[in-house]
Short mmCIF file of C-alpha atoms and ligand atoms in Angstrom, two decimals:
data_model
loop_
_atom_site.label_atom_id
_atom_site.label_comp_id
_atom_site.label_asym_id
_atom_site.label_seq_id
_atom_site.Cartn_x
_atom_site.Cartn_y
_atom_site.Cartn_z
CA MET A 1 -35.58 18.63 14.57
CA THR A 2 -38.63 20.83 15.06
CA ASP A 3 -39.61 23.65 17.40
CA ARG A 4 -42.64 23.35 19.67
CA ASN A 5 -44.90 24.38 16.76
CA HIS A 6 -43.50 21.50 14.75
CA ARG A 7 -41.73 23.86 12.40
CA PRO A 8 -38.31 22.71 11.29
CA LEU A 9 -35.51 24.34 13.26
CA PRO A 10 -32.92 26.16 11.13
CA MET A 11 -30.13 23.65 10.68
CA GLU A 12 -26.52 24.55 11.40
CA PRO A 13 -24.87 24.58 7.98
CA PHE A 14 -22.86 21.41 7.61
CA VAL A 15 -19.22 22.13 6.91
CA PRO A 16 -17.28 18.89 6.99
CA HIS A 17 -13.81 19.18 8.47
CA LEU A 18 -12.51 17.09 5.69
CA PHE A 19 -9.61 19.21 4.58
CA GLU A 20 -8.36 19.58 8.11
CA GLU A 21 -7.94 15.82 8.37
CA ASP A 22 -4.69 14.18 7.55
CA LYS A 23 -4.57 12.23 4.31
CA PHE A 24 -6.34 8.89 4.28
CA HIS A 25 -4.06 5.99 4.97
CA ASP A 26 -4.57 2.83 3.05
CA GLU A 27 -1.89 0.31 2.37
CA CYS A 28 -3.42 -2.99 1.75
CA GLY A 29 -3.67 -6.38 0.15
CA VAL A 30 -6.70 -7.67 -1.75
CA PHE A 31 -7.85 -11.13 -2.80
CA GLY A 32 -10.90 -12.56 -4.54
CA ILE A 33 -11.99 -15.94 -5.84
CA CYS A 34 -15.12 -17.26 -7.56
CA ASP A 35 -16.69 -20.56 -8.48
CA HIS A 36 -15.22 -22.58 -5.64
CA PRO A 37 -17.24 -24.24 -2.84
CA GLU A 38 -14.53 -23.34 -0.32
CA SER A 39 -14.05 -19.78 -1.50
CA SER A 40 -13.84 -18.22 1.97
CA ALA A 41 -11.25 -20.73 3.26
CA LEU A 42 -9.13 -20.06 0.15
CA THR A 43 -9.56 -16.30 0.62
CA VAL A 44 -8.31 -16.59 4.19
CA LEU A 45 -5.26 -18.51 2.92
CA GLY A 46 -4.69 -15.80 0.31
CA LEU A 47 -4.86 -13.14 3.02
CA HIS A 48 -2.28 -15.09 5.06
CA ALA A 49 0.13 -14.71 2.14
CA LEU A 50 -0.66 -11.00 1.86
CA GLN A 51 -0.34 -10.29 5.58
CA HIS A 52 2.83 -8.24 5.02
CA ARG A 53 0.70 -5.69 3.10
CA GLY A 54 -1.47 -4.91 6.09
CA GLN A 55 -1.47 -5.96 9.72
CA GLU A 56 -4.06 -3.70 11.24
CA ALA A 57 -7.20 -5.52 10.22
CA ALA A 58 -8.57 -8.20 7.96
CA GLY A 59 -11.97 -8.95 6.45
CA VAL A 60 -13.74 -11.39 4.18
CA VAL A 61 -17.09 -11.03 2.41
CA SER A 62 -18.62 -14.07 0.73
CA CYS A 63 -21.66 -14.44 -1.50
CA ASP A 64 -23.94 -17.44 -1.28
CA GLU A 65 -26.46 -17.29 -4.14
CA SER A 66 -27.67 -13.74 -3.49
CA GLN A 67 -26.90 -13.58 0.26
CA PHE A 68 -23.75 -11.80 1.42
CA HIS A 69 -21.84 -12.75 4.57
CA SER A 70 -19.04 -10.88 6.26
CA HIS A 71 -16.43 -11.32 8.97
CA LYS A 72 -14.08 -8.49 9.89
CA SER A 73 -11.60 -8.11 12.71
CA LEU A 74 -8.85 -5.88 13.94
CA GLY A 75 -5.53 -7.71 14.02
CA HIS A 76 -3.81 -10.45 12.06
CA VAL A 77 -5.48 -12.99 9.80
CA ALA A 78 -4.13 -15.93 11.83
CA ASP A 79 -5.66 -14.56 15.04
CA ASN A 80 -9.12 -13.89 13.61
CA PHE A 81 -9.84 -16.44 10.90
CA ASN A 82 -8.57 -19.45 12.76
CA SER A 83 -11.70 -21.45 13.48
CA GLN A 84 -14.12 -23.60 11.54
CA PRO A 85 -17.18 -21.61 12.77
CA VAL A 86 -15.71 -18.41 11.27
CA ILE A 87 -15.15 -20.09 7.91
CA GLU A 88 -18.60 -21.70 8.08
CA SER A 89 -20.12 -18.28 8.69
CA LEU A 90 -18.82 -17.29 5.25
CA PRO A 91 -20.59 -19.71 2.87
CA GLY A 92 -20.73 -19.32 -0.89
CA ASP A 93 -18.78 -19.94 -4.06
CA CYS A 94 -17.36 -16.42 -4.29
CA SER A 95 -15.44 -14.42 -1.70
CA ILE A 96 -13.26 -11.37 -1.50
CA GLY A 97 -10.84 -10.39 1.26
CA HIS A 98 -8.72 -7.51 2.41
CA VAL A 99 -5.82 -6.87 4.79
CA ARG A 100 -5.30 -3.31 5.97
CA TYR A 101 -2.09 -1.62 7.00
CA SER A 102 -1.60 -0.19 10.44
CA THR A 103 -1.06 3.54 10.31
CA SER A 104 -0.77 6.47 12.61
CA GLY A 105 -4.16 7.77 11.48
CA GLY A 106 -7.47 6.87 13.04
CA SER A 107 -8.46 3.27 12.67
CA GLY A 108 -11.19 1.03 13.89
CA MET A 109 -13.83 -1.47 12.96
CA ARG A 110 -15.69 0.85 10.62
CA ASN A 111 -12.71 1.19 8.29
CA ILE A 112 -12.17 -2.55 7.88
CA GLN A 113 -12.73 -3.80 4.35
CA PRO A 114 -14.26 -5.27 2.26
CA LEU A 115 -16.90 -2.55 2.42
CA PHE A 116 -20.40 -3.79 1.67
CA ALA A 117 -23.64 -2.06 0.72
CA ASP A 118 -27.08 -3.19 -0.31
CA LEU A 119 -27.72 -1.06 -3.37
CA SER A 120 -30.81 -0.74 -5.54
CA ALA A 121 -28.94 -2.85 -8.11
CA GLY A 122 -28.11 -5.55 -5.52
CA GLY A 123 -25.46 -6.30 -2.89
CA PHE A 124 -21.99 -5.00 -3.64
CA ALA A 125 -18.69 -5.51 -1.77
CA VAL A 126 -15.42 -3.71 -2.46
CA ALA A 127 -11.84 -4.35 -1.36
CA HIS A 128 -9.43 -1.58 -2.35
CA ASN A 129 -5.65 -1.26 -2.29
CA GLY A 130 -4.21 2.17 -3.02
CA ASN A 131 -5.05 5.72 -2.19
CA LEU A 132 -7.46 7.99 -4.00
CA THR A 133 -6.19 11.52 -4.48
CA ASN A 134 -9.63 13.13 -4.87
CA ALA A 135 -11.52 11.14 -2.23
CA LEU A 136 -12.00 14.07 0.15
CA THR A 137 -13.27 16.30 -2.63
CA LEU A 138 -15.69 13.62 -3.87
CA ARG A 139 -16.77 12.86 -0.35
CA GLN A 140 -17.61 16.48 0.30
CA LEU A 141 -19.70 16.55 -2.86
CA LEU A 142 -21.47 13.29 -2.02
CA VAL A 143 -22.16 14.36 1.56
CA SER A 144 -23.60 17.65 0.33
CA LYS A 145 -26.02 15.62 -1.80
CA GLY A 146 -27.11 13.44 1.09
CA SER A 147 -24.75 10.45 1.11
CA ILE A 148 -24.21 9.18 4.62
CA PHE A 149 -20.67 7.90 5.14
CA GLN A 150 -20.00 5.14 7.63
CA SER A 151 -16.19 5.20 7.67
CA THR A 152 -13.26 7.53 7.18
CA SER A 153 -11.81 5.31 4.47
CA ASP A 154 -11.26 6.86 1.04
CA SER A 155 -12.57 3.62 -0.50
CA GLU A 156 -16.09 4.35 0.72
CA VAL A 157 -16.53 7.01 -1.97
CA ILE A 158 -16.48 4.17 -4.50
CA ILE A 159 -19.55 2.57 -2.89
CA HIS A 160 -21.39 5.92 -2.83
CA LEU A 161 -20.47 6.69 -6.42
CA VAL A 162 -21.83 3.28 -7.45
CA ALA A 163 -24.97 3.89 -5.37
CA THR A 164 -25.66 7.27 -6.93
CA SER A 165 -24.65 6.46 -10.51
CA THR A 166 -27.42 6.82 -13.07
CA TYR A 167 -26.29 3.77 -15.06
CA LEU A 168 -28.50 0.71 -14.89
CA THR A 169 -26.35 -2.35 -14.29
CA LEU A 170 -24.06 -2.74 -11.31
CA LYS A 171 -21.08 -3.22 -13.60
CA ASP A 172 -21.78 -0.02 -15.53
CA ARG A 173 -22.32 1.86 -12.29
CA PHE A 174 -19.00 0.54 -10.98
CA ILE A 175 -17.15 1.64 -14.12
CA ASP A 176 -18.87 5.03 -13.91
CA ALA A 177 -17.60 5.30 -10.32
CA LEU A 178 -14.07 4.30 -11.32
CA ARG A 179 -14.03 6.98 -14.01
CA ARG A 180 -14.62 9.62 -11.34
CA ILE A 181 -11.92 8.61 -8.91
CA GLU A 182 -8.30 9.72 -9.21
CA GLY A 183 -5.13 8.23 -7.77
CA ALA A 184 -4.23 4.60 -7.22
CA PHE A 185 -6.57 1.65 -7.05
CA ALA A 186 -6.35 -2.08 -7.34
CA ILE A 187 -9.87 -3.23 -6.54
CA VAL A 188 -11.57 -6.56 -6.13
CA ALA A 189 -15.37 -6.27 -6.06
CA LEU A 190 -18.16 -8.78 -5.64
CA SER A 191 -21.77 -8.67 -6.77
CA ASN A 192 -24.24 -11.55 -6.58
CA ASP A 193 -23.28 -12.72 -10.07
CA SER A 194 -19.77 -11.44 -10.74
CA LEU A 195 -16.28 -11.09 -9.36
CA ILE A 196 -14.52 -7.99 -10.69
CA GLY A 197 -10.85 -6.96 -10.64
CA ALA A 198 -9.90 -3.42 -11.64
CA ARG A 199 -6.66 -1.49 -11.81
CA ASP A 200 -6.24 2.26 -12.14
CA PRO A 201 -5.28 3.66 -15.56
CA LEU A 202 -1.59 3.93 -14.60
CA GLY A 203 -1.48 0.59 -12.78
CA VAL A 204 0.17 2.15 -9.72
CA ARG A 205 -0.81 -0.68 -7.37
CA PRO A 206 -0.47 -4.33 -8.45
CA LEU A 207 -3.18 -6.90 -9.18
CA VAL A 208 -2.73 -10.33 -10.71
CA LEU A 209 -5.07 -12.89 -12.20
CA GLY A 210 -4.68 -16.58 -11.38
CA LYS A 211 -6.52 -19.84 -11.89
CA LEU A 212 -6.97 -23.08 -9.96
CA SER A 213 -6.93 -26.41 -11.77
CA ASN A 214 -10.75 -26.65 -11.40
CA GLY A 215 -11.09 -23.39 -13.37
CA SER A 216 -11.78 -21.05 -10.43
CA CYS A 217 -10.41 -17.57 -11.16
CA ILE A 218 -8.56 -15.51 -8.58
CA PHE A 219 -7.50 -11.90 -8.20
CA ALA A 220 -4.72 -11.05 -5.76
CA SER A 221 -2.37 -8.17 -4.98
CA GLU A 222 0.63 -10.46 -5.39
CA THR A 223 1.47 -13.85 -6.84
CA CYS A 224 2.52 -15.21 -3.43
CA ALA A 225 -1.23 -15.36 -2.66
CA LEU A 226 -1.71 -17.63 -5.69
CA ASP A 227 1.19 -19.86 -4.64
CA ILE A 228 -0.27 -20.49 -1.18
CA ILE A 229 -3.39 -22.09 -2.69
CA GLY A 230 -1.61 -23.84 -5.56
CA ALA A 231 -3.10 -21.59 -8.25
CA ASP A 232 -1.37 -20.75 -11.52
CA TYR A 233 -0.37 -17.19 -12.27
CA ILE A 234 -2.14 -16.27 -15.53
CA ARG A 235 -1.14 -12.65 -15.97
CA ASP A 236 -1.21 -9.20 -14.39
CA VAL A 237 -4.49 -7.32 -14.61
CA GLU A 238 -3.34 -4.59 -16.96
CA PRO A 239 -3.23 -0.94 -15.97
CA GLY A 240 -6.65 0.53 -16.74
CA GLU A 241 -8.23 -2.88 -17.16
CA VAL A 242 -11.50 -4.06 -15.63
CA VAL A 243 -11.80 -7.85 -15.63
CA THR A 244 -15.20 -9.37 -14.88
CA ILE A 245 -15.78 -13.03 -14.16
CA THR A 246 -19.40 -14.10 -14.61
CA GLY A 247 -20.51 -17.71 -14.84
CA GLY A 248 -16.92 -18.87 -15.23
CA LYS A 249 -16.30 -16.58 -18.23
CA ILE A 250 -13.64 -13.87 -18.19
CA HIS A 251 -14.50 -10.57 -19.78
CA SER A 252 -11.97 -7.76 -20.08
CA MET A 253 -12.44 -4.11 -20.89
CA LYS A 254 -10.38 -0.91 -20.83
CA PRO A 255 -12.82 1.85 -20.01
CA PHE A 256 -10.32 4.62 -19.19
CA GLY A 257 -8.66 5.25 -22.56
CA THR A 258 -4.96 4.79 -23.19
CA HIS A 259 -2.35 5.86 -20.66
CA LYS A 260 1.29 5.06 -20.25
CA PRO A 261 1.58 2.68 -17.27
CA ARG A 262 3.34 3.95 -14.13
CA PRO A 263 3.48 1.03 -11.67
CA CYS A 264 4.89 1.87 -8.24
CA ILE A 265 8.66 1.32 -8.15
CA PHE A 266 8.57 1.06 -4.34
CA GLU A 267 6.72 -2.26 -4.66
CA HIS A 268 10.02 -3.57 -6.07
CA VAL A 269 12.13 -1.87 -3.41
CA TYR A 270 10.20 -2.81 -0.30
CA PHE A 271 6.52 -3.48 -0.33
CA SER A 272 5.98 -6.70 -2.27
CA ARG A 273 7.11 -10.05 -0.93
CA PRO A 274 10.39 -11.17 -2.52
CA ASP A 275 8.86 -14.47 -3.67
CA SER A 276 6.24 -12.59 -5.71
CA LEU A 277 6.42 -11.74 -9.39
CA SER A 278 5.71 -8.22 -10.57
CA GLY A 279 4.98 -7.83 -14.26
CA GLY A 280 6.17 -11.45 -14.50
CA GLN A 281 9.52 -10.43 -12.97
CA SER A 282 10.92 -11.89 -9.72
CA ILE A 283 10.93 -9.27 -6.95
CA TYR A 284 13.81 -11.16 -5.28
CA LYS A 285 15.97 -10.97 -8.41
CA VAL A 286 15.20 -7.28 -8.85
CA ARG A 287 16.21 -6.59 -5.25
CA LYS A 288 19.46 -8.49 -5.76
CA ASN A 289 20.06 -6.43 -8.89
CA ILE A 290 19.50 -3.22 -6.93
CA GLY A 291 22.19 -4.41 -4.49
CA LYS A 292 24.53 -5.08 -7.42
CA GLU A 293 23.94 -1.59 -8.83
CA LEU A 294 24.52 -0.16 -5.37
CA ALA A 295 27.85 -2.00 -5.11
CA LYS A 296 28.90 -0.64 -8.52
CA GLU A 297 27.99 2.89 -7.51
CA ALA A 298 29.07 2.91 -3.86
CA LYS A 299 31.59 0.20 -3.07
CA VAL A 300 33.39 0.08 0.28
CA ASN A 301 36.49 -1.95 1.08
CA ALA A 302 34.92 -3.83 3.92
CA ASP A 303 35.23 -7.18 5.71
CA LEU A 304 31.52 -8.00 5.73
CA VAL A 305 28.23 -7.18 4.08
CA VAL A 306 25.41 -7.36 6.63
CA PRO A 307 21.72 -7.00 5.73
CA VAL A 308 19.20 -5.18 7.88
CA PRO A 309 16.76 -8.10 7.98
CA ASP A 310 14.44 -8.85 6.37
CA SER A 311 13.86 -5.96 4.02
CA GLY A 312 17.55 -5.41 3.20
CA THR A 313 18.51 -9.06 2.70
CA PRO A 314 18.15 -9.63 -1.09
CA ALA A 315 19.88 -6.31 -1.87
CA ALA A 316 22.70 -7.17 0.56
CA ILE A 317 23.21 -10.54 -1.18
CA GLY A 318 23.46 -8.72 -4.53
CA TYR A 319 25.83 -6.15 -3.04
CA ALA A 320 28.09 -8.83 -1.54
CA GLN A 321 28.18 -10.83 -4.80
CA GLU A 322 29.03 -7.79 -6.91
CA ALA A 323 31.60 -6.40 -4.46
CA GLY A 324 33.14 -9.82 -3.71
CA ILE A 325 32.78 -9.25 0.04
CA PRO A 326 31.60 -12.03 2.41
CA PHE A 327 27.90 -11.88 3.38
CA GLU A 328 27.05 -12.59 7.01
CA LEU A 329 23.95 -12.36 9.15
CA GLY A 330 25.40 -9.81 11.56
CA ILE A 331 21.95 -8.80 12.76
CA ILE A 332 19.32 -11.30 13.81
CA ARG A 333 15.67 -10.47 13.56
CA ASN A 334 13.05 -11.52 16.04
CA HIS A 335 10.16 -12.63 13.86
CA TYR A 336 7.57 -12.45 16.59
CA VAL A 337 7.25 -8.67 16.56
CA GLY A 338 5.68 -6.79 13.64
CA ARG A 339 7.19 -4.28 11.27
CA THR A 340 8.69 -1.12 12.76
CA PHE A 341 5.99 1.02 11.21
CA ILE A 342 3.15 -0.60 13.08
CA GLU A 343 4.01 1.24 16.28
CA PRO A 344 2.14 4.51 16.35
CA SER A 345 4.49 6.92 18.15
CA ASP A 346 8.10 7.80 17.41
CA GLN A 347 9.06 6.79 20.95
CA ILE A 348 7.56 3.31 20.64
CA ARG A 349 8.92 3.01 17.11
CA HIS A 350 12.44 3.43 18.59
CA LEU A 351 11.73 0.68 21.08
CA GLY A 352 10.34 -1.46 18.25
CA VAL A 353 13.69 -1.47 16.51
CA LYS A 354 15.34 -2.83 19.64
CA LEU A 355 12.64 -5.43 20.00
CA LYS A 356 13.03 -6.48 16.43
CA HIS A 357 16.78 -6.67 15.83
CA ASN A 358 19.77 -7.86 17.78
CA ALA A 359 23.48 -7.74 16.88
CA ASN A 360 25.24 -11.01 16.20
CA ARG A 361 28.31 -9.93 18.17
CA GLY A 362 30.67 -12.74 17.18
CA GLU A 363 30.40 -11.80 13.48
CA LEU A 364 30.81 -8.06 13.95
CA GLU A 365 33.62 -7.61 16.46
CA GLY A 366 36.61 -5.76 14.98
CA LYS A 367 35.14 -5.77 11.45
CA ILE A 368 34.59 -3.10 8.82
CA VAL A 369 30.92 -3.60 8.08
CA VAL A 370 28.69 -2.53 5.18
CA LEU A 371 25.09 -2.47 6.36
CA VAL A 372 22.49 -2.72 3.59
CA ASP A 373 18.84 -1.70 4.02
CA ASP A 374 16.14 -1.02 1.45
CA SER A 375 15.24 2.53 2.46
CA ILE A 376 15.59 5.33 4.97
CA VAL A 377 12.32 7.03 5.80
CA ARG A 378 12.52 8.81 9.15
CA GLY A 379 15.98 7.46 9.92
CA THR A 380 14.89 5.65 13.08
CA THR A 381 15.90 2.17 11.99
CA SER A 382 19.30 3.20 10.61
CA THR A 383 20.21 5.23 13.70
CA LYS A 384 19.43 2.33 16.02
CA ILE A 385 21.04 -0.33 13.86
CA VAL A 386 24.27 1.61 13.31
CA ASP A 387 24.57 2.17 17.05
CA MET A 388 23.81 -1.49 17.77
CA VAL A 389 26.46 -2.68 15.33
CA ARG A 390 29.05 -0.29 16.81
CA GLN A 391 28.17 -1.41 20.35
CA ALA A 392 28.80 -4.96 19.17
CA GLY A 393 32.41 -4.00 18.38
CA ALA A 394 32.42 -3.19 14.65
CA LYS A 395 35.45 -1.11 13.66
CA GLU A 396 33.65 0.89 10.96
CA VAL A 397 29.99 0.99 9.92
CA HIS A 398 29.09 2.00 6.37
CA MET A 399 25.42 2.28 5.49
CA ARG A 400 24.24 1.53 1.94
CA ILE A 401 20.62 2.00 0.90
CA ALA A 402 18.98 0.07 -1.94
CA SER A 403 16.78 2.97 -3.05
CA PRO A 404 17.38 6.65 -3.74
CA PRO A 405 16.77 9.14 -0.91
CA THR A 406 13.04 9.20 -0.04
CA THR A 407 12.22 12.87 -0.40
CA GLY A 408 8.49 12.91 -1.14
CA PRO A 409 5.42 11.53 0.59
CA CYS A 410 3.37 8.92 -1.25
CA TYR A 411 -0.22 9.84 -2.09
CA TYR A 412 -0.93 6.48 -3.66
CA GLY A 413 -1.07 4.13 -0.70
CA VAL A 414 2.42 3.65 0.73
CA ASP A 415 2.49 4.99 4.25
CA THR A 416 5.34 7.47 3.99
CA PRO A 417 5.12 10.44 6.33
CA GLU A 418 4.84 14.08 5.23
CA LYS A 419 7.95 15.84 3.95
CA ASP A 420 8.92 17.37 7.30
CA LYS A 421 9.43 13.87 8.75
CA LEU A 422 11.38 12.44 5.80
CA LEU A 423 15.05 12.53 6.72
CA ALA A 424 16.28 12.90 3.14
CA ALA A 425 13.90 15.77 2.46
CA ASN A 426 15.43 17.77 5.25
CA MET A 427 19.14 16.86 5.31
CA THR A 428 22.04 16.49 2.92
CA ILE A 429 23.69 13.08 2.70
CA ALA A 430 26.55 14.39 4.86
CA GLU A 431 24.07 15.55 7.51
CA MET A 432 22.20 12.24 7.35
CA THR A 433 25.48 10.33 7.78
CA LYS A 434 26.16 12.27 10.96
CA TYR A 435 22.58 11.89 12.15
CA ILE A 436 22.55 8.11 11.85
CA GLY A 437 26.12 7.91 13.19
CA ALA A 438 27.62 5.98 10.26
CA ASP A 439 31.17 6.29 8.89
CA SER A 440 29.63 6.70 5.44
CA LEU A 441 26.21 6.60 3.83
CA ASP A 442 25.21 6.19 0.21
CA PHE A 443 22.09 5.47 -1.81
CA VAL A 444 21.59 3.79 -5.16
CA SER A 445 20.90 6.42 -7.84
CA ILE A 446 17.52 6.65 -9.56
CA ASP A 447 19.18 5.45 -12.77
CA GLY A 448 20.77 2.54 -10.91
CA LEU A 449 17.34 1.64 -9.55
CA TYR A 450 15.81 1.75 -13.04
CA ARG A 451 18.64 -0.38 -14.44
CA ALA A 452 17.97 -2.97 -11.74
CA VAL A 453 14.21 -2.99 -12.18
CA SER A 454 13.82 -2.63 -15.93
CA GLU A 455 17.28 -2.90 -17.47
CA SER A 456 16.67 0.53 -19.01
CA MET A 457 17.35 4.14 -18.22
CA ARG A 458 14.70 6.33 -16.67
CA ASP A 459 12.96 8.20 -19.43
CA SER A 460 12.84 11.62 -17.81
CA ASP A 461 10.08 12.88 -20.13
CA ASN A 462 7.94 9.80 -19.62
CA PRO A 463 9.12 7.81 -16.59
CA GLN A 464 8.23 4.13 -16.79
CA TYR A 465 7.34 3.87 -13.08
CA CYS A 466 5.75 5.99 -10.41
CA ASP A 467 8.87 7.10 -8.53
CA ALA A 468 7.35 10.18 -6.89
CA CYS A 469 8.76 9.28 -3.46
CA PHE A 470 12.26 9.68 -4.93
CA THR A 471 11.73 12.36 -7.58
CA GLY A 472 8.71 14.38 -6.43
CA GLU A 473 7.06 13.83 -9.85
CA TYR A 474 3.50 12.72 -9.17
CA PRO A 475 1.85 11.05 -12.16
CA THR A 476 -1.77 11.99 -11.33
CA SER A 477 -3.48 15.12 -10.17
CA LEU A 478 -3.48 15.54 -6.40
CA THR A 479 -6.86 17.19 -6.07
CA ASP A 480 -7.26 16.81 -2.30
CA LYS A 481 -3.75 18.02 -1.59
CA GLU A 482 -4.23 21.04 -3.82
CA GLN A 483 -7.44 21.84 -1.96
CA LYS A 484 -5.70 21.40 1.36
CA ASP A 485 -2.80 23.60 0.28
CA ALA A 486 -5.14 26.36 -0.86
CA PRO A 487 -6.73 27.71 2.31
CA ALA A 488 -8.17 30.71 0.49
CA GLN A 489 -10.02 28.43 -1.87
CA ILE A 490 -11.27 26.23 0.96
CA SER A 491 -12.66 29.15 2.91
CA PHE A 492 -14.26 30.29 -0.34
CA LEU A 493 -15.79 26.82 -0.73
CA LYS A 494 -16.94 26.88 2.86
CA GLU A 495 -18.44 30.31 2.34
CA ILE A 496 -20.42 29.06 -0.64
CA ARG A 497 -21.57 26.11 1.42
CA LEU A 498 -22.61 28.37 4.28
CA LYS A 499 -24.60 30.58 1.93
CA SER A 500 -26.29 27.74 0.08
P1 AMP B 1 12.81 4.55 9.13
O1 AMP B 1 13.21 3.82 10.35
O2 AMP B 1 11.69 5.51 9.39
O3 AMP B 1 13.95 5.21 8.40
O4 AMP B 1 12.21 3.46 8.13
C1 AMP B 1 13.03 2.67 7.37
C2 AMP B 1 12.71 1.23 7.60
O5 AMP B 1 11.31 1.00 7.47
C3 AMP B 1 13.41 0.38 6.56
O6 AMP B 1 14.04 -0.68 7.24
C4 AMP B 1 12.30 -0.13 5.66
O7 AMP B 1 12.44 -1.51 5.42
C5 AMP B 1 11.03 0.14 6.40
N1 AMP B 1 10.04 0.86 5.55
C6 AMP B 1 10.26 1.68 4.55
N2 AMP B 1 9.12 2.16 4.03
C7 AMP B 1 8.13 1.62 4.73
C8 AMP B 1 6.70 1.70 4.69
N3 AMP B 1 6.07 2.48 3.83
N4 AMP B 1 5.99 0.98 5.56
C9 AMP B 1 6.62 0.21 6.44
N5 AMP B 1 7.95 0.08 6.56
C10 AMP B 1 8.71 0.78 5.72
#
């Protein structure tokens, strides 16, 4: 802007309100395929299988020779990628796709992935699962140097870091960008000649490599997305590995040095689909094992074991088998409403539980019931379900949880609320029992969980998984959080910015 003499007007110093924002929310599923004439149709199928990882929005970017095409929509895959014209608008042998989780934070079209940019080194699309713990800090730096952000997604810093990298090739620029980000990432990226899959140095979020019989390679968050298109599971992309597929050839590199892997243990507890494999291990079997450990640690003399469907079902089967108590579907789930978490307010979330579950009265009347669920976060589901089961005539209701108490928020891409909203971070088990209205409440121990997942004890000096939501031990630096928690430092930073 200029004054009437065409002299530039003094600009208001730009102080982004980044640290006042809540954390970014990104809980997602990613998919990518190359060297297949129907790559976008297969990507849509892959996203169908990954729908449980994100119901807010879905997107696909395809590459046809050097032209990129994109279709993105709010809502479910089935509602937005259901017509031939949509698939035909995504031509090309390589495609990547993304499903995004619904959260309480701001959402909208501009945050839908894959993100795409036309860079000096060519077109580049990125689909990211996970949460970066220094995205706000990097963003502030990039904005101060002139980057213009289009979204509020943490993933966009990756695009800007690639754009501003001084390396020559797109691949080198991408690796340079990955070296600067912290936190959790499983990324599928697409350039006009390569499909790339990358996993953060600790391998917090999952990513697998698969192959179709014609040789087409696939990256996906979970193996269930390979199954849906009849692809073979080859292996997991290793923590810290960047796999590039160019001209049908697979090239692997480990550009981040050596780190001890810390995959997310909550993927086993809740997030992944039970028919998926994680590290080659069946998620369903692990969940049953957690139920068995839970029964060993917290048995009840009851008439029935009842799962809170669907998330508690495999653990409840394991619990019932170990305890020798009959398993019954005492609660029936309505499959036509989404997960409880998709409703934005606490009030609607309460209603959601009623919409989603109903008591199977005939099975519950007069019975001592053990209810099994995978986790308690805010306590909304348990409170409603316990009440529902009592109203249906159960004599006693004992709640058993197939994970340890969730006491810490996740900064790596699972949408757990801040500490003040986590029931277990604010109450003792006795207080929680009263709060949810159960006759008793117990959780599997962290050691029990490790036994179920890895048949080994938790190594307290070097834990084998990221279990921060249960232990408060975060395996990476939390740069943005530290900045947010240090108001003196922020005002100092702002002061510097104002002066400069
Ligand atoms: P709450 O009602 O807040 O205690 O949440 C617990 C219920 O939500 C359990 O039935 C879980 O299956 C489910 N759940 C746990 N963690 C998550 C998450 N990060 N996103 C969505 N649902 C979750």
